[in-house]
């Protein structure tokens, strides 16, 4: 089996500090020489950018809807082989959505650390934390973090009512200088923050200071320690041929350690550091927090442990074994304007055999010679003038479509192809004019939610999240479904070799459909683009 310390960090709602705490733990462990792998639950691009900088490793999504159980298992199994610590940041509140962060924790027996914004409460903190810990019996809340406390006395108050089996792991003091700037879609992108590394070190310093007040036997990361000397059992692959279905860690009392037993995640004794309680003997009624994630090698899919399961957990791998995109050059716009890219999407394209080429339109780079093109989402409204000023970009896009080469445009990538885009300040910008219509930013959220949509080649899954509205005379060829019965149900448009939608697609949800489209074998041919410049 594969065994690695793992922890899911969640909260009762968004805005509690999950990303900050996850990044602080990751950075602190990395500074000690630990190999840290971080995952993000649910659809998100901005938080993973920060977590990647904190951990020094690419951050993948773990989403039971978009990727499926087998796909998530494969990602975790791969991380368990190489890491000393796995951290998973949850999405929204612990129990929000279907599937929720709690569902993921239950599926892989991940112990949960709950982060609570304690800035406007005292003893009620314990009531909320206890309620979350006891709401579902199939997950184990191993501890809580009090975020944004005002003083040491405040820390003692928030911890007073916690039961012994629910320790207060850290109490982090309120400090406005530790906040990161935000804009309408969330955090400002990591690549736009020149001082991010210094900020991450400050977060890690704050975490280390909180741990320094804990007894030596009750710390998540031993001060100055290593994976070998910490209370966390080290990762080890004890069986290269382990059966995933038998080792995925579904015993609810905790994960399996390298010795086959359950290990404490936060030390060998229960504690409540901020309330000043003395450690008690034993581990409480529920037993010690589970510390290790036990996983197999991933599915037998021929492409490694990352897997390529569909959203419903099935596996479609014949096309990958055949490498249907072998010899195809796929260009991807990638910069501060076009940045909403799942790493798993690029991995899949390469596994399908494609040569992936990235270019930066806002830095004046030309579209590379390619067989297919992907314009991902991002912030065209912030870079509209720069895009328009590019001497060749829009004409190159037009020539690409006129040559009947596939182009997938998602959300911001789609907006860049319209006739007109009006930014948040009310300024209208002429765009590429390759898709009829116009869009405008608005202060109110326009759409948010998971999406499932039927491409001509099969179902793909993903999500939508935008503040713009769009009008186009094109008739959609498909409409999405929302698994949580939300109002968001995005359209899919096709014109010639162009396919466009507000949906951010998760390619591993259907490798066959992705290979068919980018391979140029199945794109609808409707209203070809004129070669003339508008």
XYZ file of C-alpha atoms in Angstrom:
534
model
C 0.000 0.000 0.000
C 0.935 3.659 -0.293
C 0.940 5.595 2.947
C 1.315 9.332 3.448
C 0.226 11.869 6.075
C -2.767 13.725 4.673
C -5.132 16.424 5.865
C -8.167 18.185 4.399
C -8.474 21.821 5.491
C -12.016 23.132 5.468
C -14.292 25.711 7.107
C -17.981 26.460 7.709
C -18.016 28.919 4.782
C -15.892 30.803 2.304
C -13.784 33.674 3.593
C -12.699 31.972 6.817
C -9.024 31.678 5.853
C -8.699 28.174 4.359
C -6.261 29.250 1.669
C -4.096 31.244 4.078
C -3.868 28.405 6.590
C -3.230 25.778 3.906
C -0.518 27.915 2.336
C 1.026 28.677 5.743
C 1.267 24.991 6.675
C 2.635 24.104 3.238
C 5.238 26.858 3.309
C 6.278 26.054 6.880
C 6.739 22.372 6.043
C 8.595 23.182 2.836
C 11.017 25.467 4.678
C 11.858 22.504 6.905
C 12.790 20.461 3.869
C 9.559 18.491 3.623
C 8.148 17.427 0.273
C 4.635 18.875 0.278
C 1.854 18.223 -2.220
C -1.265 20.383 -2.116
C -4.611 19.770 -3.821
C -7.655 21.986 -4.192
C -11.173 20.626 -3.857
C -13.610 21.795 -6.458
C -13.207 24.146 -9.413
C -10.744 26.973 -8.752
C -7.781 28.550 -10.501
C -6.714 31.427 -8.259
C -6.203 29.671 -4.913
C -4.120 26.901 -6.550
C -1.762 29.544 -7.970
C -0.985 30.711 -4.429
C -0.774 27.168 -3.082
C 1.630 26.209 -5.862
C 3.976 28.989 -4.831
C 3.666 27.968 -1.188
C 4.393 24.286 -1.778
C 6.720 24.496 -4.761
C 4.642 21.974 -6.698
C 1.805 22.069 -9.225
C -1.607 21.993 -7.520
C -4.209 19.652 -9.003
C -7.968 19.590 -8.502
C -9.661 16.840 -6.511
C -13.286 16.917 -7.562
C -15.565 13.908 -7.400
C -17.963 15.443 -9.936
C -15.544 16.724 -12.560
C -12.948 13.976 -12.346
C -14.593 11.039 -10.641
C -13.460 8.764 -7.819
C -10.850 6.819 -9.796
C -9.258 9.978 -11.163
C -8.985 11.501 -7.677
C -7.594 8.256 -6.307
C -4.926 8.232 -9.000
C -3.853 11.795 -8.251
C -3.595 11.084 -4.518
C -1.728 7.839 -5.106
C 0.850 9.595 -7.238
C 1.336 12.283 -4.594
C 1.650 9.668 -1.836
C 4.625 8.108 -3.592
C 6.668 11.309 -3.509
C 5.427 13.460 -0.635
C 6.063 13.724 3.089
C 2.764 15.571 3.568
C -0.428 15.943 1.519
C -2.731 18.909 2.120
C -6.146 19.302 0.491
C -7.888 22.675 0.648
C -11.657 22.326 0.678
C -14.183 24.398 -1.245
C -16.836 26.678 0.296
C -18.137 25.211 3.558
C -17.301 21.653 4.592
C -20.781 20.301 3.806
C -21.712 22.650 0.939
C -22.501 21.325 -2.521
C -22.988 17.919 -4.047
C -20.386 16.508 -3.907
C -18.964 18.402 -0.935
C -15.565 18.592 0.715
C -16.972 16.280 3.364
C -17.812 13.734 0.655
C -14.197 13.811 -0.506
C -12.944 13.415 3.067
C -15.245 10.431 3.559
C -14.252 8.802 0.262
C -10.535 8.807 1.132
C -10.689 8.888 4.927
C -8.967 12.270 5.078
C -8.884 13.758 8.588
C -10.316 17.286 8.565
C -8.876 20.458 10.057
C -11.587 23.130 10.398
C -10.645 26.812 10.120
C -13.023 29.234 11.839
C -12.946 33.018 11.675
C -13.119 33.808 15.382
C -12.889 37.587 15.049
C -16.497 38.249 16.110
C -17.139 35.454 18.609
C -15.910 33.950 21.847
C -17.450 30.849 23.452
C -19.769 30.339 20.478
C -16.663 29.230 18.584
C -16.733 25.927 20.446
C -20.415 25.384 19.659
C -19.852 25.845 15.936
C -16.738 23.687 15.887
C -18.396 20.898 17.862
C -21.455 20.960 15.630
C -19.309 20.599 12.533
C -17.353 17.752 14.083
C -20.507 15.803 14.951
C -22.691 16.618 11.932
C -21.570 13.549 9.975
C -20.340 10.299 11.450
C -18.437 9.218 8.326
C -15.787 11.919 8.607
C -13.338 12.747 11.382
C -12.709 16.372 12.312
C -9.291 16.092 13.902
C -8.920 19.661 15.124
C -9.777 23.316 14.651
C -7.900 26.541 13.953
C -9.102 29.860 15.368
C -8.313 32.498 12.771
C -8.149 36.280 13.264
C -8.195 36.288 17.046
C -7.613 39.587 18.807
C -5.433 38.546 21.762
C -4.178 35.659 23.868
C -7.187 36.124 26.146
C -9.467 35.868 23.119
C -7.734 32.619 22.147
C -8.411 31.177 25.589
C -12.098 32.106 25.356
C -12.676 30.505 21.967
C -11.091 27.284 23.163
C -12.830 26.978 26.528
C -15.808 24.919 25.431
C -14.140 22.547 23.008
C -14.429 18.852 23.894
C -11.190 17.024 24.601
C -11.357 15.043 21.356
C -11.531 18.285 19.328
C -8.255 20.149 19.968
C -7.575 23.747 19.106
C -4.525 23.313 16.910
C -3.611 26.971 16.470
C -4.901 30.444 17.249
C -3.765 32.919 14.595
C -3.878 36.597 15.437
C -5.642 39.125 13.264
C -3.232 41.039 11.014
C -4.567 43.046 8.071
C -1.105 43.193 6.496
C -1.254 39.432 5.892
C -4.206 39.737 3.489
C -3.808 39.314 -0.266
C -5.515 41.688 -2.718
C -8.698 40.531 -4.426
C -10.778 41.387 -7.483
C -14.170 40.281 -8.818
C -13.236 36.623 -9.427
C -11.271 36.159 -6.184
C -7.616 36.589 -5.290
C -5.355 38.547 -7.595
C -3.314 36.049 -9.615
C -0.047 34.889 -8.079
C 1.915 35.947 -11.154
C 0.703 39.526 -10.598
C 1.995 39.668 -6.998
C 5.754 40.378 -6.975
C 5.896 40.192 -3.182
C 3.986 36.915 -2.847
C 6.924 34.815 -1.665
C 7.647 37.239 1.152
C 3.966 37.188 2.081
C 3.939 33.399 2.138
C 6.951 33.419 4.440
C 5.082 35.768 6.753
C 2.127 33.379 6.773
C 4.479 30.537 7.626
C 6.066 32.659 10.373
C 2.617 33.269 11.863
C 1.865 29.539 11.778
C 5.231 28.696 13.355
C 4.614 31.233 16.112
C 1.259 29.630 16.878
C 2.880 26.202 16.983
C 5.647 27.438 19.237
C 3.071 27.908 22.002
C 1.984 24.286 21.733
C 3.471 21.503 23.872
C 6.219 19.566 22.070
C 4.056 16.439 21.926
C 1.155 18.201 20.275
C 2.310 20.022 17.191
C 1.294 19.508 13.597
C 4.849 20.292 12.463
C 7.641 19.897 14.976
C 9.668 23.106 15.186
C 12.924 22.526 13.320
C 11.954 18.906 12.764
C 11.996 16.610 9.765
C 9.455 14.076 8.532
C 11.489 11.422 10.332
C 11.438 13.211 13.713
C 7.917 14.656 13.613
C 4.762 13.154 15.028
C 3.576 12.654 11.459
C 4.445 9.191 10.140
C 6.574 9.430 7.032
C 5.261 8.472 3.630
C 6.282 5.133 2.253
C 5.226 2.918 -0.634
C 5.072 -0.502 0.982
C 3.540 -2.339 -1.966
C 4.024 -1.278 -5.568
C 1.288 -3.670 -6.657
C -1.300 -2.762 -4.066
C -4.970 -3.227 -4.937
C -6.458 0.272 -4.864
C -9.925 -0.953 -4.006
C -8.565 -2.614 -0.890
C -6.237 0.172 0.242
C -8.070 3.381 -0.411
C -8.531 3.997 3.304
C -12.269 3.768 3.825
C -12.152 2.779 7.493
C -13.653 5.811 9.142
C -11.421 5.848 12.186
C -8.421 7.085 10.240
C -5.950 6.260 7.541
C -3.477 3.411 7.605
C 0.100 4.099 8.600
C 3.154 2.376 7.177
C 2.971 -0.151 9.992
C -0.684 -0.901 9.344
C -2.000 0.922 12.417
C -3.581 4.317 12.937
C -1.345 7.215 13.811
C -2.084 10.546 15.521
C -1.852 13.525 13.207
C -1.311 16.235 15.773
C 0.802 14.384 18.312
C 0.359 11.525 20.696
C -1.974 13.261 23.121
C -5.137 15.303 22.844
C -4.724 18.969 23.654
C -6.168 22.453 23.552
C -3.171 24.727 23.308
C -4.791 28.150 23.319
C -7.058 27.390 26.248
C -4.065 26.255 28.251
C -5.386 22.775 28.983
C -3.001 20.049 30.041
C -2.689 17.033 27.731
C -4.788 14.115 28.820
C -3.743 10.503 28.693
C -5.020 8.565 25.727
C -6.733 9.923 22.655
C -10.318 10.490 23.685
C -13.418 8.509 22.845
C -12.966 8.623 19.079
C -9.391 7.383 19.082
C -6.425 9.227 17.620
C -6.890 11.310 14.495
C -6.130 9.316 11.378
C -2.844 10.509 9.927
C -2.189 8.546 6.787
C -3.770 8.147 3.440
C -3.419 4.584 2.196
C -3.750 4.242 -1.534
C -2.937 1.922 -4.362
C -1.133 2.696 -7.587
C -4.183 4.053 -9.404
C -6.289 2.438 -12.097
C -4.822 0.195 -14.764
C -5.300 2.835 -17.422
C -1.967 2.730 -19.131
C -1.227 6.395 -18.500
C 0.086 6.431 -14.958
C -1.605 7.020 -11.646
C -3.215 10.341 -12.542
C -5.908 8.406 -14.329
C -8.393 9.680 -16.852
C -11.726 8.573 -15.490
C -14.879 10.267 -16.658
C -16.953 12.385 -14.354
C -19.062 9.424 -13.319
C -16.047 7.360 -12.326
C -15.886 5.253 -15.504
C -12.620 4.860 -17.372
C -12.148 5.619 -21.064
C -8.557 4.908 -21.939
C -8.475 3.161 -25.305
C -7.910 6.475 -27.068
C -5.055 7.344 -24.731
C -3.360 4.020 -25.312
C -3.539 4.761 -29.048
C -2.237 8.365 -28.519
C -4.695 9.772 -31.067
C -3.154 13.261 -30.971
C 0.330 12.002 -31.797
C 1.964 14.524 -34.126
C -0.653 17.236 -33.434
C 0.580 20.631 -32.235
C -1.878 22.301 -29.852
C -1.275 25.951 -28.953
C -2.509 27.361 -25.639
C -2.663 31.069 -24.779
C -1.132 31.356 -21.326
C -0.446 34.596 -19.463
C -2.161 37.000 -17.050
C -5.007 37.416 -19.565
C -5.516 33.729 -20.362
C -4.609 31.852 -17.188
C -7.540 29.685 -16.113
C -5.942 26.370 -16.996
C -6.275 23.117 -15.089
C -2.868 21.386 -14.996
C -4.673 18.076 -15.555
C -5.923 19.404 -18.902
C -2.406 19.973 -20.185
C -1.325 16.598 -18.801
C -4.119 14.892 -20.697
C -3.291 16.565 -23.991
C 0.284 15.339 -23.637
C -0.875 11.854 -22.663
C -3.017 11.853 -25.798
C 0.184 12.410 -27.748
C -0.080 16.134 -28.533
C 2.801 18.563 -28.543
C 1.662 21.473 -26.353
C 2.859 24.975 -27.231
C 2.119 27.972 -25.000
C 2.300 31.621 -26.011
C 1.558 34.984 -24.380
C -0.613 37.342 -26.445
C -0.281 40.231 -23.985
C 3.508 40.049 -24.241
C 3.332 40.329 -28.011
C 4.032 36.680 -28.783
C 2.561 35.352 -32.018
C 0.297 32.357 -32.373
C 2.652 29.411 -32.989
C 2.249 27.189 -36.016
C -0.304 24.682 -34.742
C -3.032 22.233 -35.661
C -5.446 23.298 -32.901
C -5.806 26.137 -30.409
C -7.190 26.593 -26.912
C -8.052 30.044 -25.573
C -8.747 29.462 -21.853
C -10.516 31.818 -19.499
C -8.995 34.747 -17.680
C -9.277 38.519 -17.718
C -9.641 39.883 -21.270
C -11.521 42.872 -19.813
C -8.331 43.927 -18.011
C -6.118 43.482 -21.075
C -8.473 44.397 -23.918
C -6.404 47.328 -25.160
C -3.207 45.264 -25.177
C -4.914 42.458 -27.075
C -6.261 44.907 -29.611
C -2.834 46.490 -30.022
C -1.175 43.173 -30.868
C -0.215 43.607 -34.529
C -1.067 40.076 -35.671
C -3.127 38.258 -33.029
C -6.664 38.765 -34.317
C -5.663 38.177 -37.939
C -3.805 35.006 -36.955
C -6.892 33.751 -35.130
C -8.983 34.495 -38.188
C -6.553 32.620 -40.429
C -6.559 29.680 -38.002
C -10.341 29.384 -38.225
C -10.390 29.961 -41.974
C -8.027 26.975 -42.284
C -10.680 24.928 -40.499
C -8.419 24.186 -37.536
C -10.136 23.493 -34.160
C -10.313 26.351 -31.663
C -11.792 25.964 -28.179
C -12.618 29.282 -26.488
C -13.685 29.202 -22.837
C -15.217 32.103 -20.907
C -12.664 34.930 -21.202
C -11.221 33.282 -24.287
C -14.671 33.412 -25.846
C -15.143 37.080 -24.900
C -11.919 37.961 -26.705
C -13.425 36.621 -29.944
C -16.596 38.736 -29.804
C -17.286 41.966 -31.650
C -17.325 44.112 -28.520
C -16.397 43.770 -24.836
C -17.368 46.389 -22.264
C -15.231 46.379 -19.130
C -16.228 47.087 -15.545
C -15.636 50.816 -15.994
C -18.104 50.988 -18.868
C -15.473 51.334 -21.609
C -16.260 49.402 -24.780
C -13.403 47.589 -26.545
C -13.585 46.213 -30.093
C -12.365 42.622 -30.020
C -11.480 40.002 -32.644
C -14.888 39.932 -34.350
C -14.667 36.201 -34.966
C -17.810 35.307 -33.024
C -20.830 37.559 -33.473
C -21.998 39.221 -30.287
C -20.985 41.420 -27.429
C -20.436 41.114 -23.689
C -20.315 43.464 -20.713
C -18.956 43.172 -17.191
C -21.351 43.861 -14.340
C -20.818 44.242 -10.591
C -23.206 41.386 -9.819
C -22.272 37.718 -10.209
C -23.790 36.369 -13.420
C -23.250 32.620 -13.024
C -21.589 30.129 -10.702
C -21.791 26.358 -10.519
C -20.661 22.941 -11.686
C -21.688 22.072 -15.231
C -22.272 18.958 -17.295
C -22.700 19.424 -21.033
C -23.125 17.099 -23.999
C -20.606 17.831 -26.716
C -21.279 16.133 -30.063
C -18.514 13.709 -29.032
C -19.881 12.988 -25.545
C -20.432 14.468 -22.102
C -17.850 16.811 -20.582
C -17.862 18.290 -17.118
C -16.554 21.518 -15.682
C -17.800 24.712 -14.069
C -18.848 28.290 -14.733
C -17.979 31.457 -12.798
C -18.287 34.909 -14.370
C -19.484 38.465 -13.888
C -20.191 39.220 -17.531
C -23.295 38.797 -19.641
C -23.177 38.020 -23.359
C -25.534 38.256 -26.308
C -24.978 36.471 -29.622
C -27.188 35.617 -32.585
C -25.652 32.140 -32.685
C -27.968 29.320 -31.653
C -26.425 27.019 -29.041
C -25.778 23.425 -30.010
C -26.127 22.265 -26.391
C -27.067 23.524 -22.934
C -25.414 22.455 -19.689
C -26.947 20.893 -16.607
C -26.140 21.837 -13.015
C -25.831 18.887 -10.585
C -26.838 21.108 -7.666
C -30.014 22.346 -9.380
C -28.577 25.838 -9.675
C -29.720 28.345 -12.272
C -26.426 28.341 -14.159
C -26.826 26.292 -17.347
C -24.348 27.540 -19.918
C -24.689 27.231 -23.687
C -22.220 25.646 -26.096
C -21.741 27.423 -29.419
C -20.191 26.197 -32.648
C -19.257 28.090 -35.787
C -17.021 26.451 -38.340
C -14.158 24.894 -36.399
C -14.777 27.189 -33.419
C -16.344 25.837 -30.238
C -17.087 28.335 -27.471
C -18.760 28.440 -24.067
C -18.634 30.112 -20.682
C -17.833 26.652 -19.295
C -14.322 25.885 -18.090
C -14.056 22.250 -19.168
C -12.177 19.590 -17.221
C -10.628 17.543 -20.020
C -10.068 14.301 -18.011
C -13.853 14.022 -17.623
C -13.946 12.695 -21.208
C -10.584 12.108 -22.934
C -12.316 10.669 -25.995
C -14.315 13.841 -26.638
C -11.239 16.017 -26.136
C -9.159 13.889 -28.497
C -11.896 13.910 -31.123
C -12.291 17.679 -31.072
C -8.623 18.672 -30.994
C -7.890 15.946 -33.502
C -10.196 17.724 -35.943
C -12.386 14.694 -36.535
C -15.703 15.726 -35.049
C -16.087 19.519 -34.885
C -19.382 20.743 -36.383
C -18.942 22.756 -39.568
C -21.336 25.682 -39.437
C -21.058 29.150 -41.018
C -17.337 29.156 -41.906
C -15.329 32.230 -40.917
C -14.568 34.681 -43.732
C -10.836 35.131 -44.470
C -11.249 38.889 -44.894
C -10.159 41.259 -42.146
C -13.068 43.132 -40.538
